[in-house]
Coordinates of C-alpha atoms and ligand atoms in Angstrom, one line a residue:
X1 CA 29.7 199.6 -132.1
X2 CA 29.7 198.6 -135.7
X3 CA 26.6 199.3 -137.9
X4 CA 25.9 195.5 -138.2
X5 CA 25.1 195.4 -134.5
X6 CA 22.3 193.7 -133.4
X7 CA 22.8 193.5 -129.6
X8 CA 24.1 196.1 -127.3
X9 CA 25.7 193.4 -125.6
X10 CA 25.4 193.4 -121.7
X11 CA 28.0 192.0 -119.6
X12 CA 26.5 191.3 -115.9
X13 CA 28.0 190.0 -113.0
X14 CA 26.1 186.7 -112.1
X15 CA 23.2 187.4 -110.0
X16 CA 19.5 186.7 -109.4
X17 CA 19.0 189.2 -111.7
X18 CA 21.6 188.5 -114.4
X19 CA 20.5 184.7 -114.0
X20 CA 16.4 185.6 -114.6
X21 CA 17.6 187.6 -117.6
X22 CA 19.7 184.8 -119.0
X23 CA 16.5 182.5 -118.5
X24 CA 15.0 185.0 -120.4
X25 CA 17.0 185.1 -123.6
X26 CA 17.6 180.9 -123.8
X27 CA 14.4 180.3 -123.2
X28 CA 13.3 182.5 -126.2
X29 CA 15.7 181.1 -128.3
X30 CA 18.6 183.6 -127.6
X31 CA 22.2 183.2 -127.3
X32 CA 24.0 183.8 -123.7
X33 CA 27.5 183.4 -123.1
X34 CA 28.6 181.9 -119.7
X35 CA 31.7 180.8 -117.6
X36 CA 32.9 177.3 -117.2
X37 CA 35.7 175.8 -115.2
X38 CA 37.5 175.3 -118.7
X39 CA 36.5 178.7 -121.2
X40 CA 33.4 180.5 -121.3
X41 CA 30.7 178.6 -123.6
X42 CA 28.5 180.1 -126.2
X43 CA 25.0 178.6 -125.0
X44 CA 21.5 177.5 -126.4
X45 CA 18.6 175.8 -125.9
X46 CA 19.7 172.0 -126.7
X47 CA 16.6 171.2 -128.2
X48 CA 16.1 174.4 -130.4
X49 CA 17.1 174.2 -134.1
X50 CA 16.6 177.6 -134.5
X51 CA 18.2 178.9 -131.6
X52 CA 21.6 176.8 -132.3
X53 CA 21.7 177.6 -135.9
X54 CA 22.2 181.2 -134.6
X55 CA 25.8 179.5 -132.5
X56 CA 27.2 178.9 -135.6
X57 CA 26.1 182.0 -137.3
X58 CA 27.5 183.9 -134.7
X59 CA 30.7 181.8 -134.5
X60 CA 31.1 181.2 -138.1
X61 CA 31.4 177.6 -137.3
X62 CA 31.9 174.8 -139.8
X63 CA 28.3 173.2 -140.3
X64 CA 29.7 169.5 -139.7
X65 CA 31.7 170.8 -136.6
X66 CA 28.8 169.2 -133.5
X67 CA 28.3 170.8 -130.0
X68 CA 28.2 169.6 -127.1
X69 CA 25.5 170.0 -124.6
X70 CA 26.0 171.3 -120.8
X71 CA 23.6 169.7 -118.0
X72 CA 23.8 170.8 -114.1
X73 CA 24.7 168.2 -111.9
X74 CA 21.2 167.2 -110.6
X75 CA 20.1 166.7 -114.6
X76 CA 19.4 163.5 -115.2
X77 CA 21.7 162.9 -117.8
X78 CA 20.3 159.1 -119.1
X79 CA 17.1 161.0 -120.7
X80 CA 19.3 162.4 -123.3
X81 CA 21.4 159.6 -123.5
X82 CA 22.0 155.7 -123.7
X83 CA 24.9 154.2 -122.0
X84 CA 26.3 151.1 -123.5
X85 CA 29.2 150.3 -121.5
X86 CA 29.5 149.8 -117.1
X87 CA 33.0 151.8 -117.3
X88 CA 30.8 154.8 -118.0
X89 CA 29.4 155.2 -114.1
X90 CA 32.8 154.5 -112.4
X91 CA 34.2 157.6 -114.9
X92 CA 31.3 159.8 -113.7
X93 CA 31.8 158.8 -110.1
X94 CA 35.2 160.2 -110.6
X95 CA 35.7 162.8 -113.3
X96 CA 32.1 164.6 -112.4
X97 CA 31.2 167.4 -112.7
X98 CA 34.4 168.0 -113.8
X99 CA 36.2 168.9 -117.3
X100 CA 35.8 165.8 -119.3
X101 CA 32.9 165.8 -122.0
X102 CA 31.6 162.3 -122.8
X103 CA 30.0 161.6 -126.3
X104 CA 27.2 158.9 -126.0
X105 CA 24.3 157.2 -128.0
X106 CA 22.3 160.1 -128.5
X107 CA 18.4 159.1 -127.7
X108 CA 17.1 162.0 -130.0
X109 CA 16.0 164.7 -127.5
X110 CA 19.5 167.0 -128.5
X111 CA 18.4 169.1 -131.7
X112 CA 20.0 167.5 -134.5
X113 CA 21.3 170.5 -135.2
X114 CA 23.7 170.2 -132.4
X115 CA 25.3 167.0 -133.4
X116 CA 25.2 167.7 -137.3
X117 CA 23.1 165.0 -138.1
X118 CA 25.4 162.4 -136.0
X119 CA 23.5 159.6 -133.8
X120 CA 25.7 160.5 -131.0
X121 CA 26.1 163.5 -128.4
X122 CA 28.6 165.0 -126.4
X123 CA 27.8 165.7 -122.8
X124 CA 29.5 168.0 -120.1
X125 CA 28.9 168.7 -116.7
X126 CA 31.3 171.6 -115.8
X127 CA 32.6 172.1 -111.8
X128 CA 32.4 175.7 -111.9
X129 CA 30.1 177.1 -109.7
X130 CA 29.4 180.1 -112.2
X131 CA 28.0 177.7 -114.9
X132 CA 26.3 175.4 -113.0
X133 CA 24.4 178.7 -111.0
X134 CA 23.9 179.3 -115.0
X135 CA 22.7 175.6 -116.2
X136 CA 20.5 175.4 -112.6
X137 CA 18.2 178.9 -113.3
X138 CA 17.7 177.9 -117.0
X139 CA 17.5 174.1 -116.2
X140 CA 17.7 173.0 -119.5
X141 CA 20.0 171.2 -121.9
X142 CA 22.5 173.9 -123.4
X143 CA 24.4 173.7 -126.4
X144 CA 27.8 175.3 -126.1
X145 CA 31.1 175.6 -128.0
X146 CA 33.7 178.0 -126.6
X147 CA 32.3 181.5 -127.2
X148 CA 35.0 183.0 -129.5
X149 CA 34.9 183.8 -133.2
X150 CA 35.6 180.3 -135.2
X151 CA 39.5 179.7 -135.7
X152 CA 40.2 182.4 -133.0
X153 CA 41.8 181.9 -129.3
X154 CA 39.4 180.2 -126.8
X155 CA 38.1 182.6 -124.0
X156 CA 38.9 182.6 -120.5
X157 CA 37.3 186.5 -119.5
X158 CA 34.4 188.1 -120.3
X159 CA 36.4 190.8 -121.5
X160 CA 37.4 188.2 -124.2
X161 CA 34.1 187.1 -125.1
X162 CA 33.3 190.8 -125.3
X163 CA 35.7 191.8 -128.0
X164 CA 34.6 188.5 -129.9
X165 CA 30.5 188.5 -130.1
X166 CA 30.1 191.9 -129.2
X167 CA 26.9 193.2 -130.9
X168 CA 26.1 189.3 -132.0
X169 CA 24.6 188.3 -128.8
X170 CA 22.5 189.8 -125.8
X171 CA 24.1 189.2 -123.1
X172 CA 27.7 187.7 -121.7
X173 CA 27.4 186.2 -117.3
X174 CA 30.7 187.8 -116.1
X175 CA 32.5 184.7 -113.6
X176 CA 36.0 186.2 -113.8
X177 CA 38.9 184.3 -115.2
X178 CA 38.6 180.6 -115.8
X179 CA 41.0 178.5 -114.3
X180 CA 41.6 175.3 -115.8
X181 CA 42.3 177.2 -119.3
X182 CA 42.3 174.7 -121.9
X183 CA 38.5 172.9 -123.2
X184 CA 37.3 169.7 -121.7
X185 CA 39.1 166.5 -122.3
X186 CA 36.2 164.9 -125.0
X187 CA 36.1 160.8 -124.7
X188 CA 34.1 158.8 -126.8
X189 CA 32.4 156.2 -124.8
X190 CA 30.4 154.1 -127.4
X191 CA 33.3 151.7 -127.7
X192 CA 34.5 148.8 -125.3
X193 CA 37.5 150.7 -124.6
X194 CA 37.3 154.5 -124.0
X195 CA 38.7 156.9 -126.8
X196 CA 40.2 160.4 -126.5
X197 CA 39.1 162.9 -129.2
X198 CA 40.5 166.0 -127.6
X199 CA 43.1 165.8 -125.0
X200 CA 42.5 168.1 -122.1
X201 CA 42.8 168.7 -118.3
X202 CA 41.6 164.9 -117.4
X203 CA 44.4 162.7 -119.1
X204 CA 44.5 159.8 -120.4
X205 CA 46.6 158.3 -117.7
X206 CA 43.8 159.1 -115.6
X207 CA 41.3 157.4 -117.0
X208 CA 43.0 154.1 -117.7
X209 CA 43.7 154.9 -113.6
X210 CA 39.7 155.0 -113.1
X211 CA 38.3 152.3 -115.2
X212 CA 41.8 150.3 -116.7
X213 CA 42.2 150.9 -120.5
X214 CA 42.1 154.7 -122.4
X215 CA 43.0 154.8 -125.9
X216 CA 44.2 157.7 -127.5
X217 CA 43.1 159.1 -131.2
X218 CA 43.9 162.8 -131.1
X219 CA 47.6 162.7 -131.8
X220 CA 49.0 159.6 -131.3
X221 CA 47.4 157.8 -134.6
X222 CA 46.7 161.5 -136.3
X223 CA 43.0 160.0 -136.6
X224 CA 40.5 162.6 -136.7
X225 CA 37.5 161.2 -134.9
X226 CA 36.3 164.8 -133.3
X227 CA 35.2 166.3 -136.5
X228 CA 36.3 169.6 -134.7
X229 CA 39.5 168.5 -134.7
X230 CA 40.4 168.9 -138.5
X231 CA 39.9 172.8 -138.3
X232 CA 41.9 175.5 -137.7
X233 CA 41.9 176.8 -134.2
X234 CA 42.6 179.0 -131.1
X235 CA 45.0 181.3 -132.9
X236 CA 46.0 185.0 -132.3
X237 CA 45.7 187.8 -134.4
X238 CA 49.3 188.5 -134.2
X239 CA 51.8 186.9 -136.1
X240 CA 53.5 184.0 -134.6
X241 CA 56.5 181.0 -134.3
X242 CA 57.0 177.9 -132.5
X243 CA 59.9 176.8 -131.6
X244 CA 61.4 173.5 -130.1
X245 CA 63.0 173.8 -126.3
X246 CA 66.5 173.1 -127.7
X247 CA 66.4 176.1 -130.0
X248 CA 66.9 179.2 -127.5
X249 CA 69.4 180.8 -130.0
X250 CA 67.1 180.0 -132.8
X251 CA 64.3 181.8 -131.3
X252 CA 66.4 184.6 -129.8
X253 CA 67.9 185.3 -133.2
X254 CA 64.2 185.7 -134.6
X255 CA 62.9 188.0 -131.9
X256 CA 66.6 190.2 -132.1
X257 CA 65.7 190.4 -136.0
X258 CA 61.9 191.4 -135.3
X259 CA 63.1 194.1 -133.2
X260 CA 65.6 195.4 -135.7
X261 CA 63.2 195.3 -138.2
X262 CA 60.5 197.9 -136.0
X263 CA 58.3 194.9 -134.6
X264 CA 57.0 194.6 -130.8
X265 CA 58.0 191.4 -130.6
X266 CA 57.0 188.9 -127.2
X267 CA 58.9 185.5 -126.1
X268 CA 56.0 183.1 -124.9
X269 CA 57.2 180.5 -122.6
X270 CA 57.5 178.8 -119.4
X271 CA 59.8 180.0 -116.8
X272 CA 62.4 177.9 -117.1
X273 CA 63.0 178.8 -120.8
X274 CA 62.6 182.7 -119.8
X275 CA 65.6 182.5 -117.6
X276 CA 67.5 181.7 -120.3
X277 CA 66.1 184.7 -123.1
X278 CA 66.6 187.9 -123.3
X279 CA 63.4 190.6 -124.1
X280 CA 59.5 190.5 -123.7
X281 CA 58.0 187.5 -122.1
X282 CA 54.9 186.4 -121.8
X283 CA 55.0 184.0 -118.7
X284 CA 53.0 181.2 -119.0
X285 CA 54.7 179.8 -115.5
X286 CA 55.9 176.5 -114.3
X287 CA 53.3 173.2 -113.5
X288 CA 51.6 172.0 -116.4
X289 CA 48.2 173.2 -115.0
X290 CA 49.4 176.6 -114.6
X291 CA 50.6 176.6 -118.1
X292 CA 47.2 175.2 -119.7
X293 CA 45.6 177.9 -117.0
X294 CA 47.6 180.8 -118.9
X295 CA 47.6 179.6 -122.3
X296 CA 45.0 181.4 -124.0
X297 CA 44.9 184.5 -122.0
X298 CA 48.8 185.1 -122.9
X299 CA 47.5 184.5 -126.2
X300 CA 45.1 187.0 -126.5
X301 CA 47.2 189.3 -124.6
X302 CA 49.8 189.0 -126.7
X303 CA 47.9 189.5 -130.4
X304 CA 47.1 193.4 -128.2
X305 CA 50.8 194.1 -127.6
X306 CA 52.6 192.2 -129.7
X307 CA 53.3 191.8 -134.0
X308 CA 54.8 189.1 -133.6
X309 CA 54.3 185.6 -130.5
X310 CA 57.7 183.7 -130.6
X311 CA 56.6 180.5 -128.4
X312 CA 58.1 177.6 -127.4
X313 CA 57.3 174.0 -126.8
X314 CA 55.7 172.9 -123.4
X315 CA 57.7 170.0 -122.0
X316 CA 57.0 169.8 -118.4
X317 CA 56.8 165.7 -118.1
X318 CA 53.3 166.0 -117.1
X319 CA 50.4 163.8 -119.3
X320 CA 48.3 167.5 -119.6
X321 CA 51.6 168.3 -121.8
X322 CA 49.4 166.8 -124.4
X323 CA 46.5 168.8 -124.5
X324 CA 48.9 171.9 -124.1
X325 CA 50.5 170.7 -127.0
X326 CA 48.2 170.1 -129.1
X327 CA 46.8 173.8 -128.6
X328 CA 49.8 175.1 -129.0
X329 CA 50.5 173.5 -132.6
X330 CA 47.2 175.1 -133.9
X331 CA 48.1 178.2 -132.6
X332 CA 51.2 179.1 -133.7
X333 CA 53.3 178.3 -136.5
X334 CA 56.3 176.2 -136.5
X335 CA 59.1 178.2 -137.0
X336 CA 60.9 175.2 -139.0
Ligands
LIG1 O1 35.6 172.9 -122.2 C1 34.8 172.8 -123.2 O2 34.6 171.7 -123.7 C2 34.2 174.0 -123.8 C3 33.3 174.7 -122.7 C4 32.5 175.8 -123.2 O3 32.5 173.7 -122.1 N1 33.4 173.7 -125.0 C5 34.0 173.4 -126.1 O4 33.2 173.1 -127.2 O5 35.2 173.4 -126.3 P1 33.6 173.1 -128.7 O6 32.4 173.0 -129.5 O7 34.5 174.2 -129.0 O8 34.3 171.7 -128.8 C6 33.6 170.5 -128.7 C7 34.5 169.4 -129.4 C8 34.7 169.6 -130.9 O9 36.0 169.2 -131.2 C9 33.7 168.7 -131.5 O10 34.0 168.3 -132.8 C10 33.6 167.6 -130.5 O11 33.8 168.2 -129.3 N2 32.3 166.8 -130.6 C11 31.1 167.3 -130.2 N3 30.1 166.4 -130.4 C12 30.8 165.3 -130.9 C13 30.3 164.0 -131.3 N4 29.0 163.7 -131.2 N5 31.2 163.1 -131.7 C14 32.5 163.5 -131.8 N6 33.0 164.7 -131.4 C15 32.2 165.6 -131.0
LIG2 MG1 36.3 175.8 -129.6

């Protein structure tokens, strides 16, 4: 462990035990790391300036980029929050708990420190069982951005939480591998019509399905209305290079010259496009929820085993092509 250590991070299974100890740290303004249905969150007492200052310290996060906070399902969510339009309980009758974060009219209660200064607050009630068993024995508000290193690939083990904040934090809940993969869809609902910041798992088909209109900011106009948005983000350690679906000779001219040149070099793609390559593959399989599923753990598997990440675009006709997408372009660099 490096000299600048301050934890000898534990990583615990989640039990009774593991759950009083995790009460323990939030509740004396510690940091714990925990699983979500999405990625594993870097949590906080909500309400402590102190204790969220230390998220960002630990994360080297941007000081305007604001957190959202993570309530259990019996919380009642309107005593953080005021809710300004009717579509707002049809889309929590629907989407949760579930992977869709909801930024409101803040009623002051969230730290300021959490929003960076912002009047408004972004929710999330996660399905997993693991981080509601979390939210439930600390039963408090908790402040939580994914719980990697800032710029670097989202986690989705323990194992990659681990080789993150190891030594910056106390303790990391072990819930195995999370299985929807990419973060919470995030959906400003302080307009008449509800806006997507950040694509995820919960489209925006979806949600004009639910409630009848869903507009769509995060790539569509290029506005930047989720501050977090603007940074750079979820990439490997390894060098890579994205390449369009229609450029298979393209990209198997760049891996055959990585080779020759002494590099480990790994395709990253669906199935369909593996069929058609020849060398390493990093399968990131066929639906568009298995793709988003293995997207960042093929990531960070490949920055261990591989110099260089030669990916491809994600085209599977589904809406959650989006939010894969969208990762995708932030991790890896376009080839042309
Ligand atoms: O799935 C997830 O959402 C994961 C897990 C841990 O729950 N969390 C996560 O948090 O991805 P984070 O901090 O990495 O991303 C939150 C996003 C950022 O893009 C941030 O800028 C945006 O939500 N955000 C937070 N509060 C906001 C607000 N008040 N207004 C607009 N955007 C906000
Ligand atoms: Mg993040």
């Amino acid at each position: 462990m490096c000299s600048d250590s301050k934890f000898g991070t534990e990583v615990l299974g989640i039990d009774d035990y593991s759950l009083s100890l995790a009460k323990k740290y939030i509740s004396s303004g510690e940091l714990v790391a925990f699983p979500t249905e999405t990625v594993y969150g870097l949590g906080a007492n909500a309400t402590d300036g102190a204790a969220i200052k230390k998220i960002f310290a630990a994360k080297g996060r941007p000081q305007d980029n604001p957190l959202i906070v993570h309530l259990h399902k019996d919380y009642d969510v309107d005593k953080l929050v005021e809710v300004e339009y009717d579509y707002v309980y049809k889309l929590r009758e629907k989407f949760l708990p579930g992977p869709l974060t909801m930024v409101y009219k803040s009623k002051g209660i969230v730290s300021k420190v959490a929003t960076c200064g912002l009047e408004t607050v972004g929710i999330r009630i996660p399905r997993s069982e693991a981080a509601q068993k979390f939210l439930r024995a600390v039963d408090m508000p908790i402040a939580a951005p994914s719980a990697n290193v800032s710029k670097h690939t989202s986690p989705v083990t323990a194992a990659h939480v681990f080789d993150d904040l190891s030594g910056k934090i106390p303790l990391i809940l072990d819930g195995g591998k999370c299985d929807g993969g990419i973060e919470s869809t995030v959906l400003d609902v302080t307009h008449e019509v509800p806006v997507i910041l950040r694509s995820g798992l919960i489209t925006c088909e979806m949600i004009k399905e639910a409630v009848g209109e869903c507009e769509y900011s995060d790539g569509s106009d290029k506005k930047v209305r989720s501050p977090g948005t603007k940074y750079a983000h979820y990439m490997p350690r390894s060098e890579t290079a994205l390449y369009r679906r229609d450029d298979i000779k393209g990209a198997q001219e760049a891996y055959d010259e990585a080779v020759k040149s002494g590099k480990r070099a790994y395709f990253m793609c669906d199935e369909e496009i593996g069929k058609l390559l020849h060398g390493n593959i990093l399968n990131l399989g066929k639906t568009a929820e298995e793709i988003a599923s293995n997207l960042y753990y093929r990531l960070l598997e490949g920055e261990k085993i591989a110099d260089i990440i030669i990916a491809f675009d994600v085209e599977t006709g589904s809406d959650i092509d989006t939010g894969i997408m969208n990762r995708l372009e932030k991790a890896c660099k376009r080839a042309d």
